[in-house]
GROMACS .gro file of N, CA and C in nm:
model
  507
    1MET      N    1   9.532  -4.002   8.806
    1MET     CA    2   9.416  -3.915   8.801
    1MET      C    3   9.297  -3.978   8.875
    2MET      N    4   9.273  -4.105   8.853
    2MET     CA    5   9.161  -4.170   8.919
    2MET      C    6   9.184  -4.177   9.070
    3CYS      N    7   9.305  -4.210   9.109
    3CYS     CA    8   9.336  -4.220   9.253
    3CYS      C    9   9.320  -4.085   9.321
    4GLU      N   10   9.363  -3.979   9.254
    4GLU     CA   11   9.347  -3.844   9.311
    4GLU      C   12   9.200  -3.809   9.329
    5ARG      N   13   9.116  -3.847   9.231
    5ARG     CA   14   8.972  -3.817   9.240
    5ARG      C   15   8.897  -3.916   9.329
    6LYS      N   16   8.963  -4.026   9.363
    6LYS     CA   17   8.904  -4.132   9.444
    6LYS      C   18   8.783  -4.197   9.378
    7GLU      N   19   8.788  -4.205   9.245
    7GLU     CA   20   8.685  -4.277   9.169
    7GLU      C   21   8.738  -4.305   9.030
    8GLY      N   22   8.682  -4.407   8.970
    8GLY     CA   23   8.720  -4.444   8.834
    8GLY      C   24   8.691  -4.591   8.809
    9ILE      N   25   8.693  -4.627   8.682
    9ILE     CA   26   8.665  -4.766   8.644
    9ILE      C   27   8.768  -4.809   8.540
   10ILE      N   28   8.827  -4.922   8.564
   10ILE     CA   29   8.917  -4.985   8.468
   10ILE      C   30   8.854  -5.119   8.431
   11ILE      N   31   8.822  -5.135   8.304
   11ILE     CA   32   8.761  -5.259   8.256
   11ILE      C   33   8.857  -5.322   8.156
   12ASN      N   34   8.909  -5.438   8.192
   12ASN     CA   35   8.999  -5.512   8.104
   12ASN      C   36   8.921  -5.623   8.033
   13ILE      N   37   8.945  -5.640   7.905
   13ILE     CA   38   8.875  -5.741   7.825
   13ILE      C   39   8.959  -5.867   7.819
   14SER      N   40   8.898  -5.980   7.851
   14SER     CA   41   8.967  -6.108   7.848
   14SER      C   42   8.871  -6.214   7.794
   15SER      N   43   8.893  -6.339   7.828
   15SER     CA   44   8.804  -6.446   7.786
   15SER      C   45   8.830  -6.571   7.869
   16PRO      N   46   8.742  -6.671   7.857
   16PRO     CA   47   8.766  -6.797   7.928
   16PRO      C   48   8.897  -6.864   7.886
   17GLY      N   49   8.959  -6.816   7.780
   17GLY     CA   50   9.090  -6.867   7.741
   17GLY      C   51   9.196  -6.843   7.847
   18GLY      N   52   9.168  -6.754   7.941
   18GLY     CA   53   9.258  -6.733   8.053
   18GLY      C   54   9.241  -6.838   8.161
   19LEU      N   55   9.132  -6.914   8.154
   19LEU     CA   56   9.104  -7.017   8.253
   19LEU      C   57   9.140  -7.158   8.204
   20ARG      N   58   9.113  -7.183   8.076
   20ARG     CA   59   9.135  -7.313   8.015
   20ARG      C   60   9.193  -7.294   7.876
   21TYR      N   61   9.250  -7.398   7.821
   21TYR     CA   62   9.309  -7.390   7.687
   21TYR      C   63   9.203  -7.349   7.584
   22LEU      N   64   9.240  -7.251   7.502
   22LEU     CA   65   9.153  -7.204   7.395
   22LEU      C   66   9.240  -7.144   7.286
   23PHE      N   67   9.227  -7.193   7.167
   23PHE     CA   68   9.296  -7.147   7.046
   23PHE      C   69   9.445  -7.182   7.044
   24ASN      N   70   9.527  -7.121   7.131
   24ASN     CA   71   9.671  -7.152   7.128
   24ASN      C   72   9.736  -7.100   7.257
   25VAL      N   73   9.863  -7.132   7.275
   25VAL     CA   74   9.935  -7.096   7.397
   25VAL      C   75   9.940  -6.945   7.418
   26ALA      N   76   9.978  -6.873   7.314
   26ALA     CA   77   9.992  -6.727   7.329
   26ALA      C   78   9.859  -6.663   7.369
   27TYR      N   79   9.749  -6.708   7.311
   27TYR     CA   80   9.618  -6.655   7.347
   27TYR      C   81   9.589  -6.679   7.494
   28GLY      N   82   9.608  -6.803   7.539
   28GLY     CA   83   9.579  -6.837   7.678
   28GLY      C   84   9.667  -6.763   7.777
   29VAL      N   85   9.794  -6.753   7.748
   29VAL     CA   86   9.886  -6.682   7.837
   29VAL      C   87   9.848  -6.535   7.847
   30GLY      N   88   9.815  -6.474   7.734
   30GLY     CA   89   9.775  -6.333   7.734
   30GLY      C   90   9.649  -6.309   7.815
   31LYS      N   91   9.550  -6.395   7.798
   31LYS     CA   92   9.424  -6.379   7.872
   31LYS      C   93   9.443  -6.407   8.020
   32ALA      N   94   9.522  -6.507   8.056
   32ALA     CA   95   9.549  -6.535   8.197
   32ALA      C   96   9.620  -6.417   8.262
   33ALA      N   97   9.711  -6.354   8.189
   33ALA     CA   98   9.782  -6.238   8.242
   33ALA      C   99   9.687  -6.121   8.267
   34VAL      N  100   9.594  -6.100   8.175
   34VAL     CA  101   9.496  -5.993   8.193
   34VAL      C  102   9.410  -6.020   8.316
   35ASP      N  103   9.366  -6.144   8.333
   35ASP     CA  104   9.283  -6.180   8.449
   35ASP      C  105   9.358  -6.156   8.580
   36LYS      N  106   9.483  -6.198   8.586
   36LYS     CA  107   9.563  -6.181   8.708
   36LYS      C  108   9.593  -6.034   8.734
   37MET      N  109   9.626  -5.960   8.628
   37MET     CA  110   9.653  -5.817   8.643
   37MET      C  111   9.529  -5.745   8.697
   38SER      N  112   9.412  -5.777   8.645
   38SER     CA  113   9.289  -5.713   8.692
   38SER      C  114   9.262  -5.743   8.838
   39ALA      N  115   9.280  -5.869   8.877
   39ALA     CA  116   9.257  -5.908   9.016
   39ALA      C  117   9.352  -5.835   9.110
   40ASP      N  118   9.479  -5.828   9.071
   40ASP     CA  119   9.577  -5.760   9.157
   40ASP      C  120   9.555  -5.609   9.160
   41MET      N  121   9.520  -5.551   9.046
   41MET     CA  122   9.490  -5.407   9.043
   41MET      C  123   9.370  -5.376   9.132
   42ALA      N  124   9.269  -5.463   9.128
   42ALA     CA  125   9.150  -5.443   9.210
   42ALA      C  126   9.186  -5.440   9.358
   43MET      N  127   9.276  -5.529   9.399
   43MET     CA  128   9.319  -5.532   9.540
   43MET      C  129   9.386  -5.401   9.579
   44GLU      N  130   9.471  -5.349   9.492
   44GLU     CA  131   9.545  -5.227   9.525
   44GLU      C  132   9.462  -5.100   9.513
   45LEU      N  133   9.364  -5.100   9.424
   45LEU     CA  134   9.290  -4.976   9.396
   45LEU      C  135   9.158  -4.962   9.472
   46LYS      N  136   9.107  -5.071   9.526
   46LYS     CA  137   8.977  -5.064   9.594
   46LYS      C  138   8.980  -4.964   9.709
   47GLY      N  139   9.088  -4.959   9.782
   47GLY     CA  140   9.100  -4.870   9.896
   47GLY      C  141   9.092  -4.723   9.860
   48VAL      N  142   9.120  -4.689   9.734
   48VAL     CA  143   9.111  -4.548   9.691
   48VAL      C  144   8.987  -4.522   9.606
   49GLY      N  145   8.896  -4.621   9.598
   49GLY     CA  146   8.769  -4.600   9.528
   49GLY      C  147   8.770  -4.625   9.379
   50VAL      N  148   8.876  -4.687   9.328
   50VAL     CA  149   8.884  -4.717   9.185
   50VAL      C  150   8.848  -4.863   9.162
   51THR      N  151   8.755  -4.887   9.073
   51THR     CA  152   8.709  -5.021   9.040
   51THR      C  153   8.792  -5.077   8.925
   52CYS      N  154   8.833  -5.201   8.937
   52CYS     CA  155   8.900  -5.272   8.828
   52CYS      C  156   8.834  -5.409   8.816
   53LEU      N  157   8.788  -5.443   8.696
   53LEU     CA  158   8.726  -5.572   8.673
   53LEU      C  159   8.762  -5.622   8.535
   54THR      N  160   8.732  -5.748   8.512
   54THR     CA  161   8.756  -5.811   8.383
   54THR      C  162   8.621  -5.840   8.319
   55LEU      N  163   8.611  -5.815   8.190
   55LEU     CA  164   8.489  -5.839   8.114
   55LEU      C  165   8.516  -5.950   8.013
   56TYR      N  166   8.432  -6.055   8.019
   56TYR     CA  167   8.441  -6.166   7.925
   56TYR      C  168   8.327  -6.155   7.823
   57PRO      N  169   8.356  -6.115   7.701
   57PRO     CA  170   8.254  -6.128   7.597
   57PRO      C  171   8.235  -6.278   7.567
   58GLY      N  172   8.123  -6.310   7.505
   58GLY     CA  173   8.105  -6.446   7.457
   58GLY      C  174   8.177  -6.461   7.324
   59ALA      N  175   8.129  -6.550   7.241
   59ALA     CA  176   8.184  -6.566   7.107
   59ALA      C  177   8.143  -6.443   7.025
   60VAL      N  178   8.239  -6.360   6.988
   60VAL     CA  179   8.210  -6.234   6.918
   60VAL      C  180   8.222  -6.256   6.768
   61VAL      N  181   8.117  -6.219   6.697
   61VAL     CA  182   8.113  -6.235   6.552
   61VAL      C  183   8.176  -6.111   6.488
   62THR      N  184   8.305  -6.119   6.467
   62THR     CA  185   8.379  -6.011   6.400
   62THR      C  186   8.367  -6.029   6.248
   63GLU      N  187   8.417  -5.936   6.172
   63GLU     CA  188   8.415  -5.949   6.025
   63GLU      C  189   8.492  -6.073   5.982
   64ASN      N  190   8.603  -6.101   6.048
   64ASN     CA  191   8.682  -6.220   6.015
   64ASN      C  192   8.603  -6.347   6.042
   65ILE      N  193   8.534  -6.352   6.153
   65ILE     CA  194   8.452  -6.469   6.188
   65ILE      C  195   8.338  -6.484   6.088
   66GLU      N  196   8.274  -6.373   6.050
   66GLU     CA  197   8.167  -6.380   5.949
   66GLU      C  198   8.218  -6.443   5.821
   67HIS      N  199   8.337  -6.405   5.779
   67HIS     CA  200   8.397  -6.461   5.658
   67HIS      C  201   8.422  -6.611   5.674
   68ILE      N  202   8.475  -6.651   5.789
   68ILE     CA  203   8.501  -6.793   5.814
   68ILE      C  204   8.370  -6.872   5.813
   69LEU      N  205   8.267  -6.819   5.878
   69LEU     CA  206   8.138  -6.889   5.883
   69LEU      C  207   8.077  -6.903   5.745
   70ALA      N  208   8.096  -6.804   5.658
   70ALA     CA  209   8.039  -6.806   5.524
   70ALA      C  210   8.114  -6.899   5.429
   71THR      N  211   8.242  -6.922   5.455
   71THR     CA  212   8.322  -6.997   5.359
   71THR      C  213   8.359  -7.138   5.402
   72GLU      N  214   8.354  -7.167   5.530
   72GLU     CA  215   8.394  -7.301   5.575
   72GLU      C  216   8.318  -7.344   5.698
   73LYS      N  217   8.308  -7.474   5.713
   73LYS     CA  218   8.249  -7.532   5.834
   73LYS      C  219   8.362  -7.579   5.922
   74SER      N  220   8.371  -7.523   6.039
   74SER     CA  221   8.475  -7.566   6.132
   74SER      C  222   8.411  -7.609   6.262
   75LYS      N  223   8.492  -7.668   6.346
   75LYS     CA  224   8.444  -7.718   6.475
   75LYS      C  225   8.392  -7.605   6.563
   76VAL      N  226   8.451  -7.485   6.551
   76VAL     CA  227   8.410  -7.373   6.635
   76VAL      C  228   8.291  -7.296   6.578
   77SER      N  229   8.247  -7.330   6.457
   77SER     CA  230   8.136  -7.257   6.394
   77SER      C  231   8.012  -7.253   6.482
   78LYS      N  232   7.982  -7.363   6.550
   78LYS     CA  233   7.862  -7.369   6.634
   78LYS      C  234   7.865  -7.262   6.744
   79ALA      N  235   7.982  -7.237   6.800
   79ALA     CA  236   7.994  -7.138   6.908
   79ALA      C  237   7.960  -6.998   6.859
   80PHE      N  238   7.985  -6.971   6.731
   80PHE     CA  239   7.965  -6.837   6.677
   80PHE      C  240   7.830  -6.818   6.609
   81MET      N  241   7.752  -6.923   6.592
   81MET     CA  242   7.623  -6.913   6.521
   81MET      C  243   7.530  -6.810   6.586
   82ASN      N  244   7.528  -6.806   6.717
   82ASN     CA  245   7.446  -6.708   6.789
   82ASN      C  246   7.536  -6.616   6.870
   83GLY      N  247   7.649  -6.581   6.811
   83GLY     CA  248   7.749  -6.502   6.880
   83GLY      C  249   7.707  -6.358   6.903
   84GLU      N  250   7.788  -6.290   6.981
   84GLU     CA  251   7.765  -6.150   7.016
   84GLU      C  252   7.821  -6.058   6.908
   85SER      N  253   7.757  -5.945   6.891
   85SER     CA  254   7.812  -5.841   6.803
   85SER      C  255   7.927  -5.772   6.876
   86CYS      N  256   8.008  -5.703   6.802
   86CYS     CA  257   8.116  -5.625   6.864
   86CYS      C  258   8.058  -5.517   6.955
   87GLU      N  259   7.943  -5.465   6.920
   87GLU     CA  260   7.878  -5.357   6.996
   87GLU      C  261   7.826  -5.404   7.132
   88PHE      N  262   7.800  -5.534   7.145
   88PHE     CA  263   7.745  -5.588   7.270
   88PHE      C  264   7.838  -5.562   7.388
   89SER      N  265   7.968  -5.580   7.367
   89SER     CA  266   8.066  -5.552   7.474
   89SER      C  267   8.063  -5.404   7.511
   90GLY      N  268   8.047  -5.318   7.409
   90GLY     CA  269   8.038  -5.174   7.435
   90GLY      C  270   7.918  -5.140   7.520
   91LYS      N  271   7.806  -5.206   7.492
   91LYS     CA  272   7.686  -5.184   7.574
   91LYS      C  273   7.710  -5.227   7.719
   92ALA      N  274   7.786  -5.333   7.737
   92ALA     CA  275   7.817  -5.380   7.872
   92ALA      C  276   7.905  -5.278   7.945
   93VAL      N  277   8.001  -5.222   7.874
   93VAL     CA  278   8.088  -5.120   7.935
   93VAL      C  279   8.006  -4.998   7.975
   94VAL      N  280   7.914  -4.954   7.889
   94VAL     CA  281   7.830  -4.839   7.921
   94VAL      C  282   7.744  -4.868   8.044
   95ALA      N  283   7.685  -4.987   8.049
   95ALA     CA  284   7.602  -5.023   8.165
   95ALA      C  285   7.684  -5.023   8.294
   96LEU      N  286   7.802  -5.081   8.288
   96LEU     CA  287   7.888  -5.085   8.406
   96LEU      C  288   7.932  -4.945   8.448
   97ALA      N  289   7.968  -4.862   8.351
   97ALA     CA  290   8.013  -4.725   8.381
   97ALA      C  291   7.901  -4.640   8.439
   98SER      N  292   7.777  -4.677   8.411
   98SER     CA  293   7.661  -4.601   8.460
   98SER      C  294   7.616  -4.645   8.600
   99ASP      N  295   7.675  -4.751   8.651
   99ASP     CA  296   7.636  -4.807   8.780
   99ASP      C  297   7.708  -4.731   8.893
  100SER      N  298   7.630  -4.666   8.977
  100SER     CA  299   7.690  -4.590   9.088
  100SER      C  300   7.750  -4.681   9.196
  101ASN      N  301   7.714  -4.810   9.193
  101ASN     CA  302   7.768  -4.906   9.290
  101ASN      C  303   7.870  -5.002   9.226
  102ILE      N  304   7.935  -4.956   9.121
  102ILE     CA  305   8.028  -5.041   9.046
  102ILE      C  306   8.141  -5.095   9.134
  103ILE      N  307   8.177  -5.024   9.238
  103ILE     CA  308   8.286  -5.068   9.326
  103ILE      C  309   8.258  -5.207   9.383
  104ASN      N  310   8.131  -5.246   9.392
  104ASN     CA  311   8.094  -5.378   9.442
  104ASN      C  312   8.137  -5.490   9.347
  105LYS      N  313   8.168  -5.455   9.222
  105LYS     CA  314   8.210  -5.554   9.124
  105LYS      C  315   8.363  -5.559   9.108
  106THR      N  316   8.435  -5.480   9.184
  106THR     CA  317   8.579  -5.475   9.167
  106THR      C  318   8.641  -5.612   9.195
  107GLY      N  319   8.736  -5.649   9.109
  107GLY     CA  320   8.802  -5.777   9.122
  107GLY      C  321   8.729  -5.893   9.057
  108GLN      N  322   8.610  -5.870   9.009
  108GLN     CA  323   8.530  -5.978   8.952
  108GLN      C  324   8.558  -5.997   8.803
  109ILE      N  325   8.526  -6.117   8.757
  109ILE     CA  326   8.517  -6.144   8.614
  109ILE      C  327   8.369  -6.139   8.580
  110CYS      N  328   8.332  -6.046   8.492
  110CYS     CA  329   8.192  -6.027   8.454
  110CYS      C  330   8.173  -6.073   8.310
  111MET      N  331   8.069  -6.152   8.285
  111MET     CA  332   8.038  -6.195   8.149
  111MET      C  333   7.940  -6.099   8.085
  112CYS      N  334   7.965  -6.062   7.961
  112CYS     CA  335   7.878  -5.966   7.892
  112CYS      C  336   7.732  -6.009   7.896
  113ALA      N  337   7.706  -6.137   7.871
  113ALA     CA  338   7.567  -6.185   7.869
  113ALA      C  339   7.500  -6.167   8.005
  114GLU      N  340   7.574  -6.189   8.113
  114GLU     CA  341   7.517  -6.173   8.247
  114GLU      C  342   7.501  -6.026   8.283
  115ILE      N  343   7.590  -5.942   8.235
  115ILE     CA  344   7.576  -5.797   8.254
  115ILE      C  345   7.450  -5.750   8.181
  116ALA      N  346   7.427  -5.802   8.061
  116ALA     CA  347   7.307  -5.766   7.984
  116ALA      C  348   7.180  -5.806   8.057
  117GLN      N  349   7.180  -5.926   8.116
  117GLN     CA  350   7.064  -5.970   8.191
  117GLN      C  351   7.043  -5.884   8.315
  118GLU      N  352   7.150  -5.851   8.383
  118GLU     CA  353   7.142  -5.772   8.506
  118GLU      C  354   7.095  -5.629   8.479
  119TYR      N  355   7.145  -5.568   8.373
  119TYR     CA  356   7.117  -5.427   8.346
  119TYR      C  357   7.006  -5.407   8.241
  120GLY      N  358   6.955  -5.515   8.185
  120GLY     CA  359   6.838  -5.508   8.097
  120GLY      C  360   6.863  -5.455   7.957
  121PHE      N  361   6.969  -5.497   7.893
  121PHE     CA  362   6.989  -5.459   7.752
  121PHE      C  363   7.010  -5.584   7.667
  122LYS      N  364   6.995  -5.568   7.537
  122LYS     CA  365   7.010  -5.678   7.442
  122LYS      C  366   7.112  -5.641   7.337
  123ASP      N  367   7.149  -5.739   7.259
  123ASP     CA  368   7.243  -5.715   7.150
  123ASP      C  369   7.174  -5.634   7.040
  124ILE      N  370   7.250  -5.585   6.945
  124ILE     CA  371   7.194  -5.496   6.843
  124ILE      C  372   7.090  -5.564   6.755
  125ASP      N  373   7.089  -5.697   6.750
  125ASP     CA  374   6.987  -5.769   6.673
  125ASP      C  375   6.861  -5.798   6.757
  126GLY      N  376   6.859  -5.747   6.881
  126GLY     CA  377   6.743  -5.763   6.967
  126GLY      C  378   6.741  -5.892   7.048
  127THR      N  379   6.844  -5.973   7.037
  127THR     CA  380   6.846  -6.099   7.109
  127THR      C  381   6.918  -6.086   7.243
  128GLN      N  382   6.875  -6.171   7.337
  128GLN     CA  383   6.942  -6.182   7.465
  128GLN      C  384   7.043  -6.295   7.453
  129LYS      N  385   7.169  -6.267   7.472
  129LYS     CA  386   7.274  -6.367   7.455
  129LYS      C  387   7.285  -6.452   7.581
  130ALA      N  388   7.328  -6.576   7.561
  130ALA     CA  389   7.341  -6.671   7.671
  130ALA      C  390   7.480  -6.665   7.731
  131SER      N  391   7.487  -6.680   7.860
  131SER     CA  392   7.614  -6.689   7.932
  131SER      C  393   7.667  -6.831   7.918
  132PHE      N  394   7.798  -6.846   7.912
  132PHE     CA  395   7.853  -6.982   7.905
  132PHE      C  396   7.835  -7.056   8.037
  133ARG      N  397   7.783  -6.989   8.140
  133ARG     CA  398   7.751  -7.056   8.267
  133ARG      C  399   7.610  -7.113   8.267
  134GLN      N  400   7.526  -7.075   8.170
  134GLN     CA  401   7.388  -7.124   8.166
  134GLN      C  402   7.387  -7.271   8.129
  135VAL      N  403   7.323  -7.352   8.210
  135VAL     CA  404   7.319  -7.496   8.189
  135VAL      C  405   7.250  -7.529   8.056
  136ASN      N  406   7.143  -7.458   8.022
  136ASN     CA  407   7.075  -7.489   7.896
  136ASN      C  408   7.163  -7.459   7.775
  137TYR      N  409   7.245  -7.356   7.783
  137TYR     CA  410   7.339  -7.324   7.675
  137TYR      C  411   7.443  -7.436   7.661
  138LEU      N  412   7.496  -7.482   7.774
  138LEU     CA  413   7.596  -7.588   7.771
  138LEU      C  414   7.539  -7.719   7.718
  139LEU      N  415   7.416  -7.750   7.759
  139LEU     CA  416   7.351  -7.872   7.708
  139LEU      C  417   7.328  -7.864   7.558
  140ASP      N  418   7.280  -7.750   7.511
  140ASP     CA  419   7.255  -7.731   7.368
  140ASP      C  420   7.385  -7.743   7.289
  141TYR      N  421   7.489  -7.680   7.339
  141TYR     CA  422   7.620  -7.684   7.272
  141TYR      C  423   7.673  -7.827   7.264
  142ALA      N  424   7.646  -7.906   7.368
  142ALA     CA  425   7.692  -8.045   7.371
  142ALA      C  426   7.605  -8.138   7.288
  143GLY      N  427   7.498  -8.085   7.228
  143GLY     CA  428   7.413  -8.166   7.142
  143GLY      C  429   7.286  -8.217   7.208
  144TYR      N  430   7.255  -8.171   7.326
  144TYR     CA  431   7.135  -8.214   7.398
  144TYR      C  432   7.028  -8.105   7.389
  145SER      N  433   6.991  -8.069   7.269
  145SER     CA  434   6.898  -7.958   7.246
  145SER      C  435   6.762  -7.981   7.308
  146ARG      N  436   6.711  -8.102   7.300
  146ARG     CA  437   6.578  -8.130   7.356
  146ARG      C  438   6.578  -8.113   7.507
  147LEU      N  439   6.682  -8.161   7.571
  147LEU     CA  440   6.694  -8.146   7.716
  147LEU      C  441   6.715  -7.999   7.752
  148ALA      N  442   6.797  -7.930   7.674
  148ALA     CA  443   6.825  -7.788   7.699
  148ALA      C  444   6.698  -7.704   7.697
  149ALA      N  445   6.603  -7.741   7.612
  149ALA     CA  446   6.477  -7.667   7.601
  149ALA      C  447   6.396  -7.671   7.730
  150TRP      N  448   6.421  -7.771   7.814
  150TRP     CA  449   6.346  -7.786   7.939
  150TRP      C  450   6.414  -7.719   8.058
  151VAL      N  451   6.537  -7.678   8.041
  151VAL     CA  452   6.612  -7.619   8.152
  151VAL      C  453   6.597  -7.467   8.149
  152PRO      N  454   6.547  -7.406   8.256
  152PRO     CA  455   6.532  -7.259   8.258
  152PRO      C  456   6.668  -7.189   8.246
  153SER      N  457   6.668  -7.074   8.181
  153SER     CA  458   6.794  -7.003   8.156
  153SER      C  459   6.857  -6.945   8.282
  154PHE      N  460   6.781  -6.934   8.391
  154PHE     CA  461   6.840  -6.879   8.514
  154PHE      C  462   6.925  -6.982   8.589
  155ILE      N  463   6.921  -7.108   8.548
  155ILE     CA  464   7.003  -7.209   8.614
  155ILE      C  465   7.143  -7.203   8.553
  156LYS      N  466   7.239  -7.170   8.639
  156LYS     CA  467   7.377  -7.150   8.593
  156LYS      C  468   7.473  -7.234   8.676
  157VAL      N  469   7.584  -7.266   8.614
  157VAL     CA  470   7.693  -7.332   8.686
  157VAL      C  471   7.747  -7.231   8.786
  158PRO      N  472   7.751  -7.264   8.914
  158PRO     CA  473   7.801  -7.169   9.013
  158PRO      C  474   7.947  -7.130   8.986
  159ARG      N  475   7.980  -7.006   9.019
  159ARG     CA  476   8.115  -6.956   8.997
  159ARG      C  477   8.220  -7.040   9.070
  160PHE      N  478   8.188  -7.089   9.190
  160PHE     CA  479   8.288  -7.165   9.265
  160PHE      C  480   8.321  -7.297   9.193
  161ILE      N  481   8.225  -7.352   9.118
  161ILE     CA  482   8.252  -7.474   9.041
  161ILE      C  483   8.349  -7.444   8.928
  162ILE      N  484   8.328  -7.330   8.862
  162ILE     CA  485   8.420  -7.290   8.755
  162ILE      C  486   8.559  -7.266   8.814
  163ALA      N  487   8.564  -7.201   8.929
  163ALA     CA  488   8.694  -7.177   8.994
  163ALA      C  489   8.763  -7.308   9.029
  164MET      N  490   8.688  -7.405   9.081
  164MET     CA  491   8.748  -7.533   9.115
  164MET      C  492   8.792  -7.609   8.990
  165ALA      N  493   8.710  -7.602   8.886
  165ALA     CA  494   8.741  -7.676   8.762
  165ALA      C  495   8.862  -7.617   8.689
  166THR      N  496   8.890  -7.490   8.712
  166THR     CA  497   9.002  -7.428   8.643
  166THR      C  498   9.125  -7.415   8.730
  167SER      N  499   9.114  -7.456   8.855
  167SER     CA  500   9.228  -7.446   8.947
  167SER      C  501   9.333  -7.550   8.908
  168ARG      N  502   9.455  -7.513   8.925
  168ARG     CA  503   9.564  -7.604   8.894
  168ARG      C  504   9.621  -7.668   9.021
  169PHE      N  505   9.555  -7.649   9.134
  169PHE     CA  506   9.603  -7.706   9.260
  169PHE      C  507   9.502  -7.803   9.316
   0.00000   0.00000   0.00000
C-alpha cells in the first residue's frame, strides 16, 4: 500500500542493545536484527518514497521498572532514575510522522531524546530527557556530576565515534 502511494513511514523500535551487549544474548540479537532490517528496508524503499528508520528510546520507566526501583537497588537503577515515560516514544513517533521531510531520516537510528530536542516536545512530566550521546549525561552517569554540570548539553559524542566503537571490524 505504501509503495503504491509512494509515501509512508515505517518506524521500528530498538535500543543500543543492538550495538553493544545489554541485558542478555537474546535481547542483543533481537535489537541488532531490528537495526539491520531497518537499514536494509530503508535502502529498498527510499526509491519509492517510503521512509524506514529505527527509534531508540532511552531508559523507559515501565510499570515493571517502577516496581523494581521501589523494591530493590540494582546496578541499573541509576539509568532509570530520570528515565522516559512510555508516552515519550509515542510523542517521538507523532513528531516524526508530522514531518513532511521525513524521507531525509530514512535509514537512520533516531534517539527519542534527540527527536524531542529537534521537534520541541518534552516528556509527560515536563522534563527534557538526555540523549545517551550527550557528554554531560555520560559524565554524570559515570559519577562525575560536578564536571557534568559544566558541560553544555549540546555537546554530543559524534555518531561516527559510536559507529567506530561498535564496529566489529
